[in-house]
Each structure stands twice: as structure tokens, then as C-alpha cells.
Coordinates of C-alpha atoms in Angstrom, one line a residue:
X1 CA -33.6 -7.1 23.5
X2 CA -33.6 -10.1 20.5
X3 CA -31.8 -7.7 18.7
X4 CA -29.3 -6.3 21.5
X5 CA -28.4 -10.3 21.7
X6 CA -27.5 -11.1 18.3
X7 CA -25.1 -7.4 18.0
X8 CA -23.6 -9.1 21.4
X9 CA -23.0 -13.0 19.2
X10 CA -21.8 -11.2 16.3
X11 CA -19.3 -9.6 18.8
X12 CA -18.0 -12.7 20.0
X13 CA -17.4 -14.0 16.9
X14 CA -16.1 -11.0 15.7
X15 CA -13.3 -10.7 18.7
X16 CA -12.7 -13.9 18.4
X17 CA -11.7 -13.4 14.9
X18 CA -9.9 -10.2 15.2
X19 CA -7.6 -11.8 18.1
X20 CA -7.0 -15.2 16.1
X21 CA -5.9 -13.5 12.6
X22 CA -5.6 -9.9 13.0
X23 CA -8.2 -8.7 10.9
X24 CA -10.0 -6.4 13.0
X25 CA -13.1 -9.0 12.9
X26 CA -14.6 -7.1 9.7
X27 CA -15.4 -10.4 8.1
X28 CA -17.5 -11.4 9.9
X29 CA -19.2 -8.0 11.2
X30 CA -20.0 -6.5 7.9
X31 CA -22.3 -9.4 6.5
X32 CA -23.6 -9.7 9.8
X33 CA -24.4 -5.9 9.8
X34 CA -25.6 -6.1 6.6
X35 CA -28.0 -9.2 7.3
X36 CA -29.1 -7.6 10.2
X37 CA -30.0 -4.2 8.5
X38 CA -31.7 -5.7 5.7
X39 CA -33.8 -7.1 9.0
X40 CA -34.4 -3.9 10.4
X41 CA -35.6 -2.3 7.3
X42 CA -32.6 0.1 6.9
X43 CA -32.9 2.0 3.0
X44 CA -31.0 -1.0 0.7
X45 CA -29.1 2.2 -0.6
X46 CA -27.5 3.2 2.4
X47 CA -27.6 -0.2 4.6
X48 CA -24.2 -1.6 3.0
X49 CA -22.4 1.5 3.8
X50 CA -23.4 1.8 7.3
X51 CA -22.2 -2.0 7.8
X52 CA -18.9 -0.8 6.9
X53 CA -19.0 2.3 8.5
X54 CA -20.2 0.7 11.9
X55 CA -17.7 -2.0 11.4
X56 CA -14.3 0.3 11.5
X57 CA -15.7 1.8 14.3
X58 CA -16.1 -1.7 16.5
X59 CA -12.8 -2.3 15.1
X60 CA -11.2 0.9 16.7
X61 CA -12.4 -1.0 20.2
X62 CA -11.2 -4.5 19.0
X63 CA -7.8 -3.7 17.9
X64 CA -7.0 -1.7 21.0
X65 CA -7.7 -5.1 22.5
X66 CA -5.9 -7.4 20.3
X67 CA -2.9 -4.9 20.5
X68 CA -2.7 -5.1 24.2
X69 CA -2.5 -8.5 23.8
X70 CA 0.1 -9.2 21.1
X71 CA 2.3 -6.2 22.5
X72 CA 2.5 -8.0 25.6
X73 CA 3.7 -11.3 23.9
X74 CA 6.6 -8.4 22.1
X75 CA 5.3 -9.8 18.7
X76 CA 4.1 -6.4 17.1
X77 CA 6.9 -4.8 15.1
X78 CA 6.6 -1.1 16.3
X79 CA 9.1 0.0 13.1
X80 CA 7.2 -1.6 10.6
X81 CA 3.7 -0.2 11.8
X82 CA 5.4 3.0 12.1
X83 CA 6.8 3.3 8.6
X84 CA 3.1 2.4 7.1
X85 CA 1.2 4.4 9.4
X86 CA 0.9 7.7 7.5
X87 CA -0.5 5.6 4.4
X88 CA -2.6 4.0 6.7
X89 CA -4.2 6.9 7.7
X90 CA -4.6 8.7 4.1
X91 CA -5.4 5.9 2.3
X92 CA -8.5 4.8 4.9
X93 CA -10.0 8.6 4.4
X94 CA -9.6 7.9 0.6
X95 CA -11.1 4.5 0.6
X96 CA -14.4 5.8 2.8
X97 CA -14.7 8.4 0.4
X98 CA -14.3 6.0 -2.9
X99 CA -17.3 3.9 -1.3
X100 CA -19.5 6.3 -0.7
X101 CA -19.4 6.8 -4.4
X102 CA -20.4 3.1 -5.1
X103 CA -23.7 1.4 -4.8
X104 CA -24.8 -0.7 -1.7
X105 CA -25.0 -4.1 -4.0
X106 CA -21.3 -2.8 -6.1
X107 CA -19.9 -2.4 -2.4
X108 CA -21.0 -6.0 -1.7
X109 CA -19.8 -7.5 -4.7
X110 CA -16.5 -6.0 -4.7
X111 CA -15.9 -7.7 -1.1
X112 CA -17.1 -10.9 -1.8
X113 CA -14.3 -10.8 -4.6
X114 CA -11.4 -9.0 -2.5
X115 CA -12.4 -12.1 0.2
X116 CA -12.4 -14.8 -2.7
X117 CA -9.5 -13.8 -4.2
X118 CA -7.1 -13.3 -1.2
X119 CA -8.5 -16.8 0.4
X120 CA -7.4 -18.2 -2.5
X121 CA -4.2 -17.3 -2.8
X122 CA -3.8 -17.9 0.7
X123 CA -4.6 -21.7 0.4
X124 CA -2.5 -22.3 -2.6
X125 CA 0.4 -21.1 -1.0
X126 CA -0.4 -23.4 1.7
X127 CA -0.6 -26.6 -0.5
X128 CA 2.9 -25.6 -1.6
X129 CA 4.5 -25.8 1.7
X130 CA 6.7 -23.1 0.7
X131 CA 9.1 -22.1 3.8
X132 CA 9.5 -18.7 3.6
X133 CA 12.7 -17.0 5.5
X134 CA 11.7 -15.2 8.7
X135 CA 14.3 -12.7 8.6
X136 CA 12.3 -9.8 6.9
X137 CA 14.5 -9.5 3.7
X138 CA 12.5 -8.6 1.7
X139 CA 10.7 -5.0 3.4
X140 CA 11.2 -2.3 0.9
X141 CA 12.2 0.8 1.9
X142 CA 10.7 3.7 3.8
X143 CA 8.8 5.0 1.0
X144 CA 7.2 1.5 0.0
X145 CA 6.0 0.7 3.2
X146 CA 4.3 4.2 3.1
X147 CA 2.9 3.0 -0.3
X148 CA 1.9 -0.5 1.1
X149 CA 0.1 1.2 3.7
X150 CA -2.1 3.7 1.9
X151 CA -3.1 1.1 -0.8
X152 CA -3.8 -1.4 1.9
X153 CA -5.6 1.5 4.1
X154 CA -7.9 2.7 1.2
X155 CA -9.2 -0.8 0.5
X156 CA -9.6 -2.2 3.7
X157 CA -11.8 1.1 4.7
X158 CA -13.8 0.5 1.6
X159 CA -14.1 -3.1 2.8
X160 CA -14.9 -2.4 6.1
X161 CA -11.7 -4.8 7.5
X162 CA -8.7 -4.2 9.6
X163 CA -6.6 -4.9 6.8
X164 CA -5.3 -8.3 8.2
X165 CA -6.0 -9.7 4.6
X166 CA -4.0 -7.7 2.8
X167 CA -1.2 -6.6 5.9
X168 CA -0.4 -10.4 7.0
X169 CA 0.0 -11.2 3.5
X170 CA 1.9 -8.8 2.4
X171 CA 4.1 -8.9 5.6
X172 CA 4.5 -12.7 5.1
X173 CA 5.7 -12.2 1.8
X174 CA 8.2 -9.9 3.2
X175 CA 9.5 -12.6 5.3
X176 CA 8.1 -11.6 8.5
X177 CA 7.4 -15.0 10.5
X178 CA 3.4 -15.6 10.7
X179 CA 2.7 -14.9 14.4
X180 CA 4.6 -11.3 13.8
X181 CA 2.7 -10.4 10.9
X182 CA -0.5 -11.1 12.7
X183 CA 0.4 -8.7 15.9
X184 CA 1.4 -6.0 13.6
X185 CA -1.5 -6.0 11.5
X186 CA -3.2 -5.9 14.3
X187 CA -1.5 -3.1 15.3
X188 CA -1.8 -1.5 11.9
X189 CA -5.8 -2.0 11.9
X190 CA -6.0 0.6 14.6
X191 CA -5.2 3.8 12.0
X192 CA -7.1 2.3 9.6
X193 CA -9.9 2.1 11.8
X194 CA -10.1 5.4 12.9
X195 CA -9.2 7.3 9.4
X196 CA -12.2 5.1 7.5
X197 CA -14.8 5.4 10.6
X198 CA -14.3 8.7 10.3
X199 CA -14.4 9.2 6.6
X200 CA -17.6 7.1 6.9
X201 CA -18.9 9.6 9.5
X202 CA -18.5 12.8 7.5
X203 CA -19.6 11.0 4.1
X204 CA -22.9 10.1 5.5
X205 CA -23.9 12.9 7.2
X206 CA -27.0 14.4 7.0
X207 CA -28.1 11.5 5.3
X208 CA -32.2 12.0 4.9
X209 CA -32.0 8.1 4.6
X210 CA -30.2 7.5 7.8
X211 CA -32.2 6.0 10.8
X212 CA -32.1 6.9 14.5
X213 CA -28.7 6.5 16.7
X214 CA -26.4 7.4 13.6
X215 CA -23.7 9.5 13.0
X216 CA -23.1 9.4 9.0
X217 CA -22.7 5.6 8.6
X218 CA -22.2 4.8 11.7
X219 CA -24.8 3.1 14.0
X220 CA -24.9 3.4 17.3
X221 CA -26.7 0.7 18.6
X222 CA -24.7 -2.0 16.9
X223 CA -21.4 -0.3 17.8
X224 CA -22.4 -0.7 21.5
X225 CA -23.8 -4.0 21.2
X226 CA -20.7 -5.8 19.2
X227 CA -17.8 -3.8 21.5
X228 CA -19.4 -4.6 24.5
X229 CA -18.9 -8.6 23.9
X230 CA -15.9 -8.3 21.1
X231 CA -13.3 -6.5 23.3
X232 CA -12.9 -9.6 25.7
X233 CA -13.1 -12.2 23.0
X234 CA -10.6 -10.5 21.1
X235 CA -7.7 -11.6 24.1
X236 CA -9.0 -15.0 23.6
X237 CA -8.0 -14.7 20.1
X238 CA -5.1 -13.1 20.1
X239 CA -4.3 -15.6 22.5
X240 CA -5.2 -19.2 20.5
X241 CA -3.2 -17.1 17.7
X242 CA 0.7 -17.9 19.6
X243 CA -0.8 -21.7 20.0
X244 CA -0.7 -22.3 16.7
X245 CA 0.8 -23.4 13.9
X246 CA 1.5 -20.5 10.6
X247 CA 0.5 -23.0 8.4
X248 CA -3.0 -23.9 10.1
X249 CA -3.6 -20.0 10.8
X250 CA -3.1 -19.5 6.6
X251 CA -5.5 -22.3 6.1
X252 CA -8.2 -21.2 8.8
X253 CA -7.6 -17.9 7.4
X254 CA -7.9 -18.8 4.0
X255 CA -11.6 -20.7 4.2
X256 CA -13.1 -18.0 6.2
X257 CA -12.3 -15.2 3.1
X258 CA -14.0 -18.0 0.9
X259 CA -17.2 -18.5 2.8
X260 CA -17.7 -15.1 2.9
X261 CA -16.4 -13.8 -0.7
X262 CA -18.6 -16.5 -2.1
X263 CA -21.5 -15.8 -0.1
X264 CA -21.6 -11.9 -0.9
X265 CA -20.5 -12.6 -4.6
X266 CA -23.9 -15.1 -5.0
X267 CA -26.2 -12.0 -3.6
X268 CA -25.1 -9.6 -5.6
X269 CA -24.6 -11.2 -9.3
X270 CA -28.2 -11.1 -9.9
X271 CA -29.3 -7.8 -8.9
X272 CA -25.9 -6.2 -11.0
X273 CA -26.1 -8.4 -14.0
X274 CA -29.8 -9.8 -14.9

């Protein structure tokens, strides 16, 4: 029951999260998986990759949620997520495959810096105050939206994420106002989701490793346990997300990547380095 009750906090948060900055609440849900496993005495070898695994899966529930949301507001840009779909949905098979190849504490470390590194860049570009233009000049074509989306889908699958730290900045650079970038990576963490839970799946199967209630890398239990709290708070994000500001959405956004990247970053040095 204890352990029923933190998969349903972890879900809230997690909603929360995935509403507010479209990002599938992955941040939050893979350390929290991965603290939780190490709890549960889950094999260190495996016990990253089934985070990740179980955390596309909540977010095939999440976004469905978000998307609902922001759809109704008409802030997702069906054309855009349309174009970058296909790319989506390769590169998320691709990037569950690549980290199946990598070990547990290399899987860690490399999020810690993808969240370090993309927090970072986020906050300087908010000390600038650089305006960008809102009137999507700068979207390439056809075939590099297609490319934007498969490099985007294979690392947020190995990272376990909706994509929302690489989609919203990479649509914001493409001068698509803040609040629209949000819905449609939102909207765009859906394929991913699916394509790298199911990569995940297949890669982990038949796993001698693997405990009880899993299918490859995913595991049931938490699945059930997040979704069942993360699908209502996820409205409530999406929701706070058309109250405020871009600039204080970058920001937020931008400290949570930090916490994290640092925090995983610290954990891991050690035991790849000494």
C-alpha cells in the first residue's frame, strides 16, 4: 500500500509537469522510478532501463491528457506535429534500442547531462530577454521537420521524456510563440511515447533479471500507480500553462532540467570514473 501511495505522488507531480511544460512528466518519473527501484531491490543492471521504459509508457496516458487539453484551447499546431511525426516514430524505436546497449549508471549519466545542458541554455536565453518573432519563420522544410523529429524522438526515448526539452526549444527557436510550442510538444510526446515504450518492451524481453508484473522494461505496477493520479493532474497543468508568462515558463522550465541533470550527474561520476 506505502508503495502504491508514493507511484500515486510521483503521478501528481508528474501530471502536473507534463500539463505545465509539455514534457510528458519524464523528469520527474524516471529519477523517481529509479529511486524507487533501487528501493525495491530491482537488478542495478536493468533498474535504469525499466525507469525509462515504464516512464514512456505513463507518458502515452499523460499526453493523451495534456493533448485534450491544449487542443481544446486550439494551441497545438496539427501541421507541424504532422510533418515530424514519422521521425518521431523511427527515431523513438532507434533511441530504445541504442539504450538497451548502454549501462544502467552510462544511461543515468547521460540524462543528468542532456537535463543540465538544455536547462542551461534555457536560462541564458532568458537573462537576454531576447524577443523572438512569433510568426514561425524560421520552420524548415518538410524534410527537416522529419529530421528534427527522429533526432528528437531517438533521444527523448533513450531519456525516457516526452521530448518537451528538446521540441519546445527547438519550436521556439523556429519562432513559434511559447504557449504553441508547449501544446504541440505535447502533442508530439504521444508518438514518441508509444514508438520507445515499445522498443523498451521488445528489448527487454525475456529478461532473466526482470521481476514480476513486467513486460520487457516495463513495470506494471508503477504504470498503474502514476496513470491513475497523473492523467487528472496533467489538465491542471496544461491549464496553469495558458496563465502564464513564456518567459516565467522558460525559467521554471529551465531550473527543473538543472535539479535533475545535476542530481543524476553527482550519482553517477563516481561509479563511471573512480
Amino acid at each position: 500500500m506505502e508503495v502504491l501511495l508514493i507511484y500515486l505522488l510521483v503521478g501528481m507531480g508528474a501530471g502536473t509537469i507534463a500539463g505545465l511544460f509539455g514534457v510528458g512528466g519524464g523528469l520527474i518519473i524516471v529519477p523517481a522510478l529509479v529511486l524507487m527501484f533501487t528501493a525495491q531491490g530491482i537488478a542495478p543492471e536493468i533498474l535504469t532501463h525499466m525507469a525509462v521504459g515504464t516512464s514512456l509508457a505513463t507518458i502515452i496516458v499523460t499526453s493523451i491528457s495534456s493533448v485534450r487539453t491544449h487542443h481544446g484551447k486550439r494551441a497545438v499546431d496539427w501541421k507541424i506535429f504532422a510533418t515530424m511525426a514519422p521521425g518521431i516514430l523511427l527515431g523513438s524505436w532507434l533511441g530504445g534500442m541504442t539504450a538497451d546497449w548502454l549501462s544502467g549508471a552510462w544511461l543515468q549519466f547521460l540524462i543528468g547531462i542532456f537535463a543540465v545542458v538544455i536547462g542551461v541554455k534555457m536560462w541564458i536565453d532568458g537573462l537576454r530577454k531576447v524577443q523572438l518573432p512569433t510568426d514561425g519563420s524560421r520552420l524548415p522544410g518538410r524534410a527537416g521537420l522529419t529530421l528534427a523529429g527522429t533526432v528528437i524522438g531517438w533521444a527523448s526515448a533513450i531519456f525516457g521524456i516526452g521530448g518537451g526539452s528538446l521540441t519546445v526549444p527547438f519550436l521556439s527557436r523556429c519562432h513559434i510563440v511559447m504557449q504553441r510550442a508547449v501544446a504541440t510538444s505535447a502533442a508530439c510526446g504521444l508518438p514518441i511515447a508509444i514508438a520507445g515504450a515499445m522498443s523498451f518492451a521488445v528489448q527487454g524481453w525475456n529478461n532473466p533479471q526482470l521481476p514480476a508484473w513486467s513486460t520487457g522494461y516495463i513495470y506494471w505496477p508503477a504504470f498503474a500507480g502514476i496513470v491513475l493520479a497523473s492523467t487528472w493532474f496533467a489538465r491542471l497543468g496544461a491549464k496553469l500553462a495558458h496563465r502564464l508568462s513564456p518567459q516565467l515558463l522558460k525559467n521554471c522550465f529551465a531550473g527543473l532540467l538543472f535539479v535533475i541533470g545535476v542530481r543524476f550527474i553527482w550519482q553517477n561520476y563516481s561509479i563511471l570514473f573512480s
